[in-house]
XYZ file of C-alpha atoms in Angstrom:
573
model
C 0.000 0.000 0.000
C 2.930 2.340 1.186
C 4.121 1.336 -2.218
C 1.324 2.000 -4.218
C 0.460 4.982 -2.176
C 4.284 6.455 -2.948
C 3.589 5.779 -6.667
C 0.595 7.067 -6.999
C 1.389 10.382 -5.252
C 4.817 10.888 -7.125
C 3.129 12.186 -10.333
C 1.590 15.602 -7.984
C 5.603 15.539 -6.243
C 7.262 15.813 -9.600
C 4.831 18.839 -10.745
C 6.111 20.798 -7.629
C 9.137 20.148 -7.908
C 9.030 21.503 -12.216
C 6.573 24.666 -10.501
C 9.712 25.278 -7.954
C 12.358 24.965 -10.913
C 10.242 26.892 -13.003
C 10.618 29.907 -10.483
C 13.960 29.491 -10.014
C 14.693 29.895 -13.561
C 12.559 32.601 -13.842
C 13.907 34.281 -10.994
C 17.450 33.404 -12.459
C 16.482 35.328 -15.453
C 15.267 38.288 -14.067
C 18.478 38.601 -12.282
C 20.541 38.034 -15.210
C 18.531 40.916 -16.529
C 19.138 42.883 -13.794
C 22.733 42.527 -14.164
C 22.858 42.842 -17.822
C 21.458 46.135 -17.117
C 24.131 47.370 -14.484
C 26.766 46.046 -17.032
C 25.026 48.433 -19.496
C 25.134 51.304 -17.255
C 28.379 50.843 -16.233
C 29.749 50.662 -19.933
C 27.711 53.911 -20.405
C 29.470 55.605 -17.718
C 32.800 54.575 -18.802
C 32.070 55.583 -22.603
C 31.078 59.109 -21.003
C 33.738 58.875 -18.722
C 36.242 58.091 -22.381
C 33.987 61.115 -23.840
C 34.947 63.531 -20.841
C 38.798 62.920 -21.377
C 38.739 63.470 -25.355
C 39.512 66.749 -26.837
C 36.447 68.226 -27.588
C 37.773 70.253 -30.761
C 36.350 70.727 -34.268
C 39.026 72.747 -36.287
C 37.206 72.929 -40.135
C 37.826 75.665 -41.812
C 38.558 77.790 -38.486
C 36.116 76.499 -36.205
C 36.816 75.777 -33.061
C 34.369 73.813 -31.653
C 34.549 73.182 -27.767
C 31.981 70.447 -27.293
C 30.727 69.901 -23.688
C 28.440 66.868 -24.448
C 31.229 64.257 -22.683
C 31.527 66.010 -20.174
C 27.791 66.313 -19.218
C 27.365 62.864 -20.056
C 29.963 61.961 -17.731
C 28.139 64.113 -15.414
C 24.671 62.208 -15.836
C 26.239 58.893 -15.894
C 28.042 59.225 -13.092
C 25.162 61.349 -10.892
C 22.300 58.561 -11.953
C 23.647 54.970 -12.550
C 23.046 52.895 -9.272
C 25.892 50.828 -8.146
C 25.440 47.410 -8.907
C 26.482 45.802 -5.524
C 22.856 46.956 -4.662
C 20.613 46.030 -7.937
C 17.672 48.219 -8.500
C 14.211 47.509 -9.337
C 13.203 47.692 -13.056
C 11.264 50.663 -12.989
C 14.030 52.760 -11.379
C 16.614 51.009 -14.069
C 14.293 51.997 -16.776
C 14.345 55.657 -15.617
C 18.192 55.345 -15.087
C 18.396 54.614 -18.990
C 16.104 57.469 -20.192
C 18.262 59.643 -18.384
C 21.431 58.026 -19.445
C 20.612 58.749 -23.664
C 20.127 62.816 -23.155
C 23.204 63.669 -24.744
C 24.286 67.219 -25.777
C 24.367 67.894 -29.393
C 27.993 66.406 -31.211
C 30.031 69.168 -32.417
C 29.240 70.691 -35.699
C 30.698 68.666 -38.476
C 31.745 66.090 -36.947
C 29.105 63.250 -38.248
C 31.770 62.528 -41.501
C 35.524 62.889 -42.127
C 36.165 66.200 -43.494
C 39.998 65.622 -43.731
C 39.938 65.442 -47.460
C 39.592 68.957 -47.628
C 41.835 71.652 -49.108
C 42.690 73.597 -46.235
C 42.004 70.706 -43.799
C 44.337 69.145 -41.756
C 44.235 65.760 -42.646
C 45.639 64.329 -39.154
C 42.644 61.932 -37.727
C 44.186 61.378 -34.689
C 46.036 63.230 -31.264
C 47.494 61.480 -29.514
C 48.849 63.858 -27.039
C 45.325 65.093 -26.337
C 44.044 65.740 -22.855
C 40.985 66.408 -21.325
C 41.825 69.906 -21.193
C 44.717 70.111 -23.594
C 45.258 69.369 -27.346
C 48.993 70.262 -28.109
C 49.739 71.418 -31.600
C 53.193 70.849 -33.162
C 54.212 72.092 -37.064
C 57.035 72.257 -39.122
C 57.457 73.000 -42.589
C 60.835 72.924 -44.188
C 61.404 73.685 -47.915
C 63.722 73.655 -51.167
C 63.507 75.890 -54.295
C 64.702 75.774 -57.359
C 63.596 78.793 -59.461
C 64.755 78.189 -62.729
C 65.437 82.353 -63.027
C 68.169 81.678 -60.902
C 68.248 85.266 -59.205
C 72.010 85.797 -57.930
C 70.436 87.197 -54.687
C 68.384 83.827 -53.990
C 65.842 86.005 -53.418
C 62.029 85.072 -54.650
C 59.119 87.689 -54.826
C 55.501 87.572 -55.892
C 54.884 84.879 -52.958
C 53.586 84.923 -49.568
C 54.711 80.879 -49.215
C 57.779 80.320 -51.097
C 60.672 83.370 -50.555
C 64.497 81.606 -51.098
C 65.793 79.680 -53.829
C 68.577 77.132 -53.770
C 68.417 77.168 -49.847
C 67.309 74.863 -47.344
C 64.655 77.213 -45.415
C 62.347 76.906 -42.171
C 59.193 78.118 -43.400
C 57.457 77.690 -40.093
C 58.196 75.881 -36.804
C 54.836 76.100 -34.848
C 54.195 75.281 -31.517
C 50.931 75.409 -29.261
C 47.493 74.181 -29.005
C 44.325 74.190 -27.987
C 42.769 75.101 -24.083
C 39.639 73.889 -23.143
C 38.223 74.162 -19.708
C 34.370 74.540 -18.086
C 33.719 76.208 -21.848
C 36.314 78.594 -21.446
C 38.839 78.201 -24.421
C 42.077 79.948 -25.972
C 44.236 78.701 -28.879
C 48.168 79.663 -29.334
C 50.055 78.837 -32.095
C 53.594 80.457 -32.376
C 55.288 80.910 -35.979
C 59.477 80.733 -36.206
C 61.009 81.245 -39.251
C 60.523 82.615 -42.913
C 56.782 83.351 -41.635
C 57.864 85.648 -38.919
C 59.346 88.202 -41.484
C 57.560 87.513 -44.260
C 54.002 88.083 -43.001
C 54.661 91.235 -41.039
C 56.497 93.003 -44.115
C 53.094 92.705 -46.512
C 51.057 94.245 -43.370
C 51.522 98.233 -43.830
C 48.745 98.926 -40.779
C 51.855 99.291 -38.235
C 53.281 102.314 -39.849
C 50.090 104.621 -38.356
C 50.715 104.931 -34.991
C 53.283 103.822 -32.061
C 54.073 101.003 -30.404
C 56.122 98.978 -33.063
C 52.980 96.608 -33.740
C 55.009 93.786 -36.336
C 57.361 93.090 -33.920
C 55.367 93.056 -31.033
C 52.999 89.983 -33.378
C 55.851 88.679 -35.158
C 56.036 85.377 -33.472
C 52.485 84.735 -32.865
C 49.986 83.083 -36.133
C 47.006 82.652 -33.591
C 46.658 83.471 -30.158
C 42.854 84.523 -28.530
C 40.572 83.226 -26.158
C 37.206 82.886 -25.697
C 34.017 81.013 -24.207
C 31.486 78.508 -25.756
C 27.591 78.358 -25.130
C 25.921 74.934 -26.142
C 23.144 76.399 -27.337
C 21.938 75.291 -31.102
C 24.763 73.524 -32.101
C 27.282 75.966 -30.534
C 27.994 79.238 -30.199
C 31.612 80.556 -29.970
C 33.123 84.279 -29.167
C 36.694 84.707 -29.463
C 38.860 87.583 -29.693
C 42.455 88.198 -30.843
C 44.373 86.992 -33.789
C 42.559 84.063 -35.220
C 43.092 82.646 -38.931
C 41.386 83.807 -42.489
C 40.307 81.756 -45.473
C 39.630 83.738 -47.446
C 40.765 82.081 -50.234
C 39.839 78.632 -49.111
C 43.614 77.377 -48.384
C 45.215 76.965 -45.113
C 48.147 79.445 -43.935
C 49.429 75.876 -43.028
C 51.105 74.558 -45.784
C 50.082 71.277 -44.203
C 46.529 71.335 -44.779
C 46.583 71.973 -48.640
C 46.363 70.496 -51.939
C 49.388 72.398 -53.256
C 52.106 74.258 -51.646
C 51.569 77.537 -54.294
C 48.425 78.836 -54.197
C 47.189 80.725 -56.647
C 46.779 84.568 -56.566
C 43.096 84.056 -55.069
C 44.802 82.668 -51.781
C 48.258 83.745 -51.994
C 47.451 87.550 -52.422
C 44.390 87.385 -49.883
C 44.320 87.092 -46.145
C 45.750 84.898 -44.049
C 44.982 86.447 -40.783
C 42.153 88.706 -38.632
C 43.023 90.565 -35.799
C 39.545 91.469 -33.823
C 36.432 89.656 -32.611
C 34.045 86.970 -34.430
C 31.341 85.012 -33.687
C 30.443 81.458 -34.619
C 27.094 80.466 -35.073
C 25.638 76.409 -35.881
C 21.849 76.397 -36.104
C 22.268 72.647 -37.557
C 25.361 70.846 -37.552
C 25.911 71.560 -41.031
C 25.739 75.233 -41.159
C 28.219 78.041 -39.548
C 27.478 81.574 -39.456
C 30.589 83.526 -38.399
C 30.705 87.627 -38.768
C 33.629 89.511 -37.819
C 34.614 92.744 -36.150
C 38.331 93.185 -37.308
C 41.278 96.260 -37.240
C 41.453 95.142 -40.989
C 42.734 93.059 -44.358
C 45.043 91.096 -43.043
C 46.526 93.669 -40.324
C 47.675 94.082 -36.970
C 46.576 97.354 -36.968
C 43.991 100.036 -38.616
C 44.717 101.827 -41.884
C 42.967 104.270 -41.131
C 39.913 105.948 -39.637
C 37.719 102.357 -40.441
C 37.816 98.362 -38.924
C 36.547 96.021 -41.319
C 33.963 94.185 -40.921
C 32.897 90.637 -42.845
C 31.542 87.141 -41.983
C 31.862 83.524 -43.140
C 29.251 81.394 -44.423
C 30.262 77.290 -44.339
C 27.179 74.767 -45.583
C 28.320 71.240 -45.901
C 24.503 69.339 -47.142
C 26.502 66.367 -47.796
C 29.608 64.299 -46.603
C 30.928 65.586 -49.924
C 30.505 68.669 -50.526
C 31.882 71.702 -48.682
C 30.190 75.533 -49.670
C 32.243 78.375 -48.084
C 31.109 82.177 -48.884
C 33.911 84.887 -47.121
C 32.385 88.451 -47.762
C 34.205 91.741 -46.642
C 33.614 95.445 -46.394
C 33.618 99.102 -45.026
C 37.556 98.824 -44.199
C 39.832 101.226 -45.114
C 42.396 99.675 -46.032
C 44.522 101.299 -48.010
C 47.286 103.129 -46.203
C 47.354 106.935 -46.247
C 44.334 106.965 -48.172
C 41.044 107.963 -46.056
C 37.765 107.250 -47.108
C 38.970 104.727 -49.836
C 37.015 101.455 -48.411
C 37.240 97.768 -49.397
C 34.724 95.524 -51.066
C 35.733 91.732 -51.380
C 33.349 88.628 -51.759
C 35.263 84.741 -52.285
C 33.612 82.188 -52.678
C 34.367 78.243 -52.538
C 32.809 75.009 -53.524
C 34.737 71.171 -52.750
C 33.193 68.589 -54.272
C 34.675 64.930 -53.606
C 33.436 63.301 -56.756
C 35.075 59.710 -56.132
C 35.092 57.617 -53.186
C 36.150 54.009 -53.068
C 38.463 53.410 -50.834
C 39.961 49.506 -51.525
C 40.476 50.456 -55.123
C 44.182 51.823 -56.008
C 42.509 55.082 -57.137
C 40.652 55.746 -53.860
C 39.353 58.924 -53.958
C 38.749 62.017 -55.928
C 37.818 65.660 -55.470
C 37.777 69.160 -56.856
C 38.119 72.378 -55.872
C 36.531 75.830 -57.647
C 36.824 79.581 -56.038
C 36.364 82.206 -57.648
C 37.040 86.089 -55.952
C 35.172 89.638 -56.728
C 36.777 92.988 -55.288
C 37.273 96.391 -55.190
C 38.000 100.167 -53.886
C 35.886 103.337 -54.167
C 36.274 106.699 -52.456
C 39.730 109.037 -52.657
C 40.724 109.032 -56.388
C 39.404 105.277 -57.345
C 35.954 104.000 -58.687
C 34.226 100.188 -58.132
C 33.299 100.876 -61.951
C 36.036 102.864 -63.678
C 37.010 106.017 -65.077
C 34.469 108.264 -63.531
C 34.669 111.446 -63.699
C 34.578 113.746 -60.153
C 32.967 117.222 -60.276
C 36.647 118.848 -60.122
C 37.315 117.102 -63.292
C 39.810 114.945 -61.560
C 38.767 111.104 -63.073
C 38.390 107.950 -60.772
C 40.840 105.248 -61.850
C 39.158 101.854 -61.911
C 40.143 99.791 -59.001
C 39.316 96.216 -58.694
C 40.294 92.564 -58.488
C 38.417 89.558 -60.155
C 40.299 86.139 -59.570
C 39.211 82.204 -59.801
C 41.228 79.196 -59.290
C 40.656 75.629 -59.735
C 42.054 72.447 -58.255
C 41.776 68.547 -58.909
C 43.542 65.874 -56.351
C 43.861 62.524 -56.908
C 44.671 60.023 -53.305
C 46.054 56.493 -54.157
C 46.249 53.253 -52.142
C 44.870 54.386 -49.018
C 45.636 58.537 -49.303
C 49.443 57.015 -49.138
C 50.307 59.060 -52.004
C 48.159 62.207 -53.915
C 48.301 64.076 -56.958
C 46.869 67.608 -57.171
C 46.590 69.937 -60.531
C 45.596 73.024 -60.216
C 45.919 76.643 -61.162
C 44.308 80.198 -61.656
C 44.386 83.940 -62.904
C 43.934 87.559 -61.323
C 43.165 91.054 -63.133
C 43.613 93.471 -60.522
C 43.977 96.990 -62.182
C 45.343 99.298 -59.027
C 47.209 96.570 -57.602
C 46.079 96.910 -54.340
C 45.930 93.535 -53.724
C 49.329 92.413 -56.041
C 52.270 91.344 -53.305
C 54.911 93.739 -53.778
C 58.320 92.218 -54.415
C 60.916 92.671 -51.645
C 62.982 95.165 -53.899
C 65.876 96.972 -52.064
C 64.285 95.448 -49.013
C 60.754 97.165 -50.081
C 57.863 96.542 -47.528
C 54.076 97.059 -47.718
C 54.837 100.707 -45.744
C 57.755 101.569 -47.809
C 56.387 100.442 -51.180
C 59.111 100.818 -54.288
C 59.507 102.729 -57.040
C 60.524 99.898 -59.263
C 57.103 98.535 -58.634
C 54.342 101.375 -57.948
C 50.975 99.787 -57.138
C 48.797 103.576 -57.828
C 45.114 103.857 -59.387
C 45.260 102.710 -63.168
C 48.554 100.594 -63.006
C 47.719 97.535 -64.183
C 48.430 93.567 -63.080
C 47.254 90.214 -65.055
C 48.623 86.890 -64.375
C 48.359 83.410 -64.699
C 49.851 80.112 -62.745
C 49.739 76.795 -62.275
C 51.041 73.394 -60.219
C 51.385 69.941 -60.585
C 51.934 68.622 -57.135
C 52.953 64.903 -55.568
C 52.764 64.024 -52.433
C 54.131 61.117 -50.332
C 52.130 60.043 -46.998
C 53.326 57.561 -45.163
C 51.664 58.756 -42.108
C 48.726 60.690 -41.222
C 51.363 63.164 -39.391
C 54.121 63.985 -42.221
C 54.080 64.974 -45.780
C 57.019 64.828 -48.548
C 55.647 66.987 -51.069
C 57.435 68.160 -55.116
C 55.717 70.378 -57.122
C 56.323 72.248 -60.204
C 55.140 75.408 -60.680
C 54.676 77.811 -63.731
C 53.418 81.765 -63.385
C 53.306 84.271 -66.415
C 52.436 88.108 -65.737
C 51.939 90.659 -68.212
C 53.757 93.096 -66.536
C 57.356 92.189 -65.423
C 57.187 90.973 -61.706
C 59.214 88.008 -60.885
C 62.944 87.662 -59.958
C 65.043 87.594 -62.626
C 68.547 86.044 -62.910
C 70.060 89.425 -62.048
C 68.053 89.987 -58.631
C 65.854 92.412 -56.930
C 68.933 93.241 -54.724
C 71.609 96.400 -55.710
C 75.433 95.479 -55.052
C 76.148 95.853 -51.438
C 72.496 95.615 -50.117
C 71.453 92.695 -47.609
C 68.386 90.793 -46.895
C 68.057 92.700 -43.596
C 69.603 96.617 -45.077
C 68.302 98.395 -47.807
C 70.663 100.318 -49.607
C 69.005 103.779 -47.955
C 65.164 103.886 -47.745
C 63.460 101.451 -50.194
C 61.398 103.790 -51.353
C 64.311 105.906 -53.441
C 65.506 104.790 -56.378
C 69.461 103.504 -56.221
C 72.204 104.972 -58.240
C 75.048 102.614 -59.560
C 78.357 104.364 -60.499
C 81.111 101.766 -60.711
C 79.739 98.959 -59.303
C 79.109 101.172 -56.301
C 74.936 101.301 -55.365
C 74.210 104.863 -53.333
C 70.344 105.965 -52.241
C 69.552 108.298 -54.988
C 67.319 110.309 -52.216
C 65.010 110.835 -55.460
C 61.740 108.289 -55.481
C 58.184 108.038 -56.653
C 56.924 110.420 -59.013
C 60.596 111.492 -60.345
C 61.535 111.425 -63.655
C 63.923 109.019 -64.752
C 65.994 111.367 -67.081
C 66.249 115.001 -68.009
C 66.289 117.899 -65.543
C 65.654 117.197 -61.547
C 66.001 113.720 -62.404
C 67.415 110.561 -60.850
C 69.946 110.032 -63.470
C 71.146 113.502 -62.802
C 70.996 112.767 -59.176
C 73.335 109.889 -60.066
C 75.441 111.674 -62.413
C 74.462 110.654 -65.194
C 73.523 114.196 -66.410
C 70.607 115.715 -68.144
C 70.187 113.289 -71.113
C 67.805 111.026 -72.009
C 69.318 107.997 -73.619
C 70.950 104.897 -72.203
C 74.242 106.354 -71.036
C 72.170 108.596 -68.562
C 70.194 105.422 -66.959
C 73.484 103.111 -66.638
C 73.678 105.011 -63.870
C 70.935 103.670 -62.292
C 70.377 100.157 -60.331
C 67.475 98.227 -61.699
C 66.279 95.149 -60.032
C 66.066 92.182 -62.617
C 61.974 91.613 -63.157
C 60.366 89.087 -65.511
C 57.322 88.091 -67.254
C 57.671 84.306 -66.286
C 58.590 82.074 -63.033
C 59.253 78.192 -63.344
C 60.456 76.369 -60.524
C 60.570 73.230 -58.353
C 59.502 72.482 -54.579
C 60.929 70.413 -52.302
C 59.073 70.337 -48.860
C 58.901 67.927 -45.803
C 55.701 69.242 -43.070
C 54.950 67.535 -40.131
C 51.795 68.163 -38.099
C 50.730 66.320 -34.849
């Protein structure tokens, strides 16, 4: 019976015993659940946590983009996930999650990789970054040959390339980026070529004390400023902060070719005063400017500029940029003679594959509209003024256009490219370094006054070598034409005895040469070569007017074409 009895009430044992399992394994379950949601959190908070130590920088086409989305996130996480040696109950995990996917908006531009740009670093990594830190290092070392030969080495026309047959620093930067509680500054310093090179084309220091090129000599970028995350970002800096106008970089590292064309090369490089950044979407900057001027440390004259960026990317390939500029006066000496400038830029990357040798393509098209009205000069040429004194047309139209070609990975890169200017006035032509001539000095070898005229052509073939993201080995051949004579011929822009450094007396005379001797003439714009009260009498060469009168005066070698090669090796990390 006990038997029996045992057997027949096993069958209602057994279904217990599965009910008992059965809520075990549920229970086991819910746990595992429970702790696949700590592990969640806890990944969360150490992503934010990762997010909170990255550099929070965006630096496309000069914007600076503090983002303070890791660090709030690392705030959050850290403020709301429960500890998991004391699980919570689902609801309260639940709420942990919502709270743990607010996120701040990603910087601007930052949803694709922008680095194929001209202009655009094309470094991808930093590995030096801090949280509150991201140290900049360049350098830039270069070899010309300019197949003019000049005897005095020396190469005009250029604000990138100024030696040939040397062995020159162009620029050794160092600095970076600050970033702390949305408070941030950038420094970047500039040693060699660039710290003579760019202060001598700026003629804003010569109004006014205080010795303003050398006290900025040194310094490409320096200002500070503070970051609201509001839209997609707002930024307000103020100080010396880049220009591109004319889409390329000052950094020879960022760009398709190492000779711009006029467009670039003869437009600014740097602001000094206030701007603004604006994102409404994280495709679109709006960025005006308060500034002492074109490219200056200082004002001209009565008049800061003012101007504004426009940058629209609607796709991961292509890049719109529209620099506009106006109500400066910037031409020194001249009052009430203001500056209109518009440039405008579209990239297009046309080609993308990148396992194929040929991995990627894109193209480049700017084109530049300018000019100066008021004091002597018309917008539209040849007016004429109720004294019966005519306006002298005084303008600038310029386009270039560039096509690169990346292979096997963006190991190596081709680039072709080129352009033209017609600036009648010359106001925006670079004046050659003649006896040491600056942009306050000028030269009478080279006037730049209402109705001369400028036209010119160039263009590059450029190769580059990449073996890492952080140096370049670039050669390129270059070829420029001008109508007028302008470049460095084989005899020099340099009179026997004169120095890099020393004029032979003030740049602005014209020189005398008497037996191999060169003397300041003391005579300079506006005299007459020959006759009378001229600079060949000055030099004693008498009052005549053929060639035995001028052999007595120094005349720097110009010509109507450049050719020459490039050698550079940049680094950027």
């Amino acid at each position: 019976m006990k038997v029996w009895a045992q057997d027949a009430g096993q069958p209602a044992a057994l279904s217990s015993s599965a009910q008992d399992d059965q809520k075990t394994h549920e229970e086991l379950l819910r746990q595992i659940q429970l702790l696949q949601q700590q592990l969640d959190m806890v990944q969360k908070q150490l992503d934010a946590i990762k997010a909170a130590s990255a550099p929070g920088f965006s630096t496309q086409h000069n914007t600076l983009i503090p983002s303070a989305a890791g660090a709030t996130a690392a705030a959050t996480a850290s403020s709301s996930v429960t500890p998991a040696t004391s699980p919570a109950a689902p609801v309260s995990v639940v709420a942990v999650s919502k709270t743990a996917k607010k996120e701040e908006p990603g910087a601007p531009f930052s949803d694709a990789d922008w680095t194929w740009l001209n202009g655009n670093p094309r470094t991808k990594d930093t590995p030096m970054a801090t949280k509150y830190f991201v140290p900049e290092i360049r350098a830039d070392v270069n070899y010309n040959l300019d197949f003019n030969h000049p005897t005095d080495d020396t190469i005009g026309g250029s604000s990138e390339i100024f030696r040939s047959q040397e062995v020159q620093i162009e620029q050794l930067g160092v600095g970076g980026d600050f970033l702390i509680d949305n408070v941030h500054a950038r420094v970047m310093t500039q040693f060699g070529m660039y710290s003579a090179t760019t202060p001598r084309n700026d003629g804003s220091p010569a109004r006014g004390q205080w010795d303003l090129d050398t006290a900025y000599r040194y310094v490409s970028e320096a200002y500070g400023g503070y970051h609201w995350n509001k839209m997609h970002g707002i930024n307000l800096d103020a100080g010396i902060f880049m220009s591109y106008i004319g889409l390329f970089s000052y950094y020879n590292f960022d760009n398709w070719a190492y000779q711009p064309s006029f467009v670039s090369s003869n437009t600014p490089w740097f602001f000094n005063g206030v701007r603004a950044q604006f994102f409404p979407t994280a495709h679109l900057k709006i960025e005006p400017w308060f500034i002492n001027g074109w490219q200056s440390y200082g004002r001209f004259n009565s008049k800061p500029g003012l101007g504004g960026q426009i940058k629209w990317t609607p796709t991961n390939y292509i890049n719109i940029i529209s620099n506009n500029y106006g109500y400066g006066e910037d031409s020194l000496g001249n009052p009430n003679r203001s500056r209109l400038h518009t440039d405008d830029s579209i990239e297009v990357k046309y080609y993308d594959k990148p396992l194929a040798k040929l991995d990627k393509m894109a193209v480049s098209v700017t084109a530049d509209a300018g000019c100066e009205t008021g004091n002597g000069v018309s917008c539209h040429g040849n007016s004429l003024n109720s004294n019966g004194t005519i306006n002298q047309k005084q303008s600038f139209l310029g386009w270039m256009v560039y096509n690169r070609f990346w292979f096997d990975k963006d190991k190596y890169a081709v680039t072709i490219g080129g352009g033209g200017i017609n600036n009648p006035g010359r106001y925006l032509v670079l004046l050659p370094p003649i006896n040491g001539a600056t942009a306050i000095t000028g030269t009478p070898y080279f006037t730049e006054n209402p109705g001369d005229q400028f036209h010119a052509m160039d263009g590059t073939i450029t190769y580059d070598y990449m073996p890492s993201q952080y140096i370049t080995f670039r050669t390129e051949y270059g070829y420029r034409h001008a109508r007028e004579a302008y470049w460095t011929g084989r005899g020099g822009i340099t009179p026997p005895g004169g120095q890099t450094a020393k004029s032979i007396g003030n740049p602005s005379d014209y020189v005398c040469l008497n037996n191999g001797v060169a003397t300041d003439s003391g005579l300079g714009f506006g005299t007459p070569l020959t006759g009378p009260g001229s600079v060949a009498a000055a030099c004693g060469g008498g009052t005549g007017a053929g060639p035995a009168a001028l052999s007595h005066i120094w005349f720097p070698d110009l010509r109507r074409d450049e050719s020459k090669i490039t050698f550079a090796l940049m680094v950027k990390f």
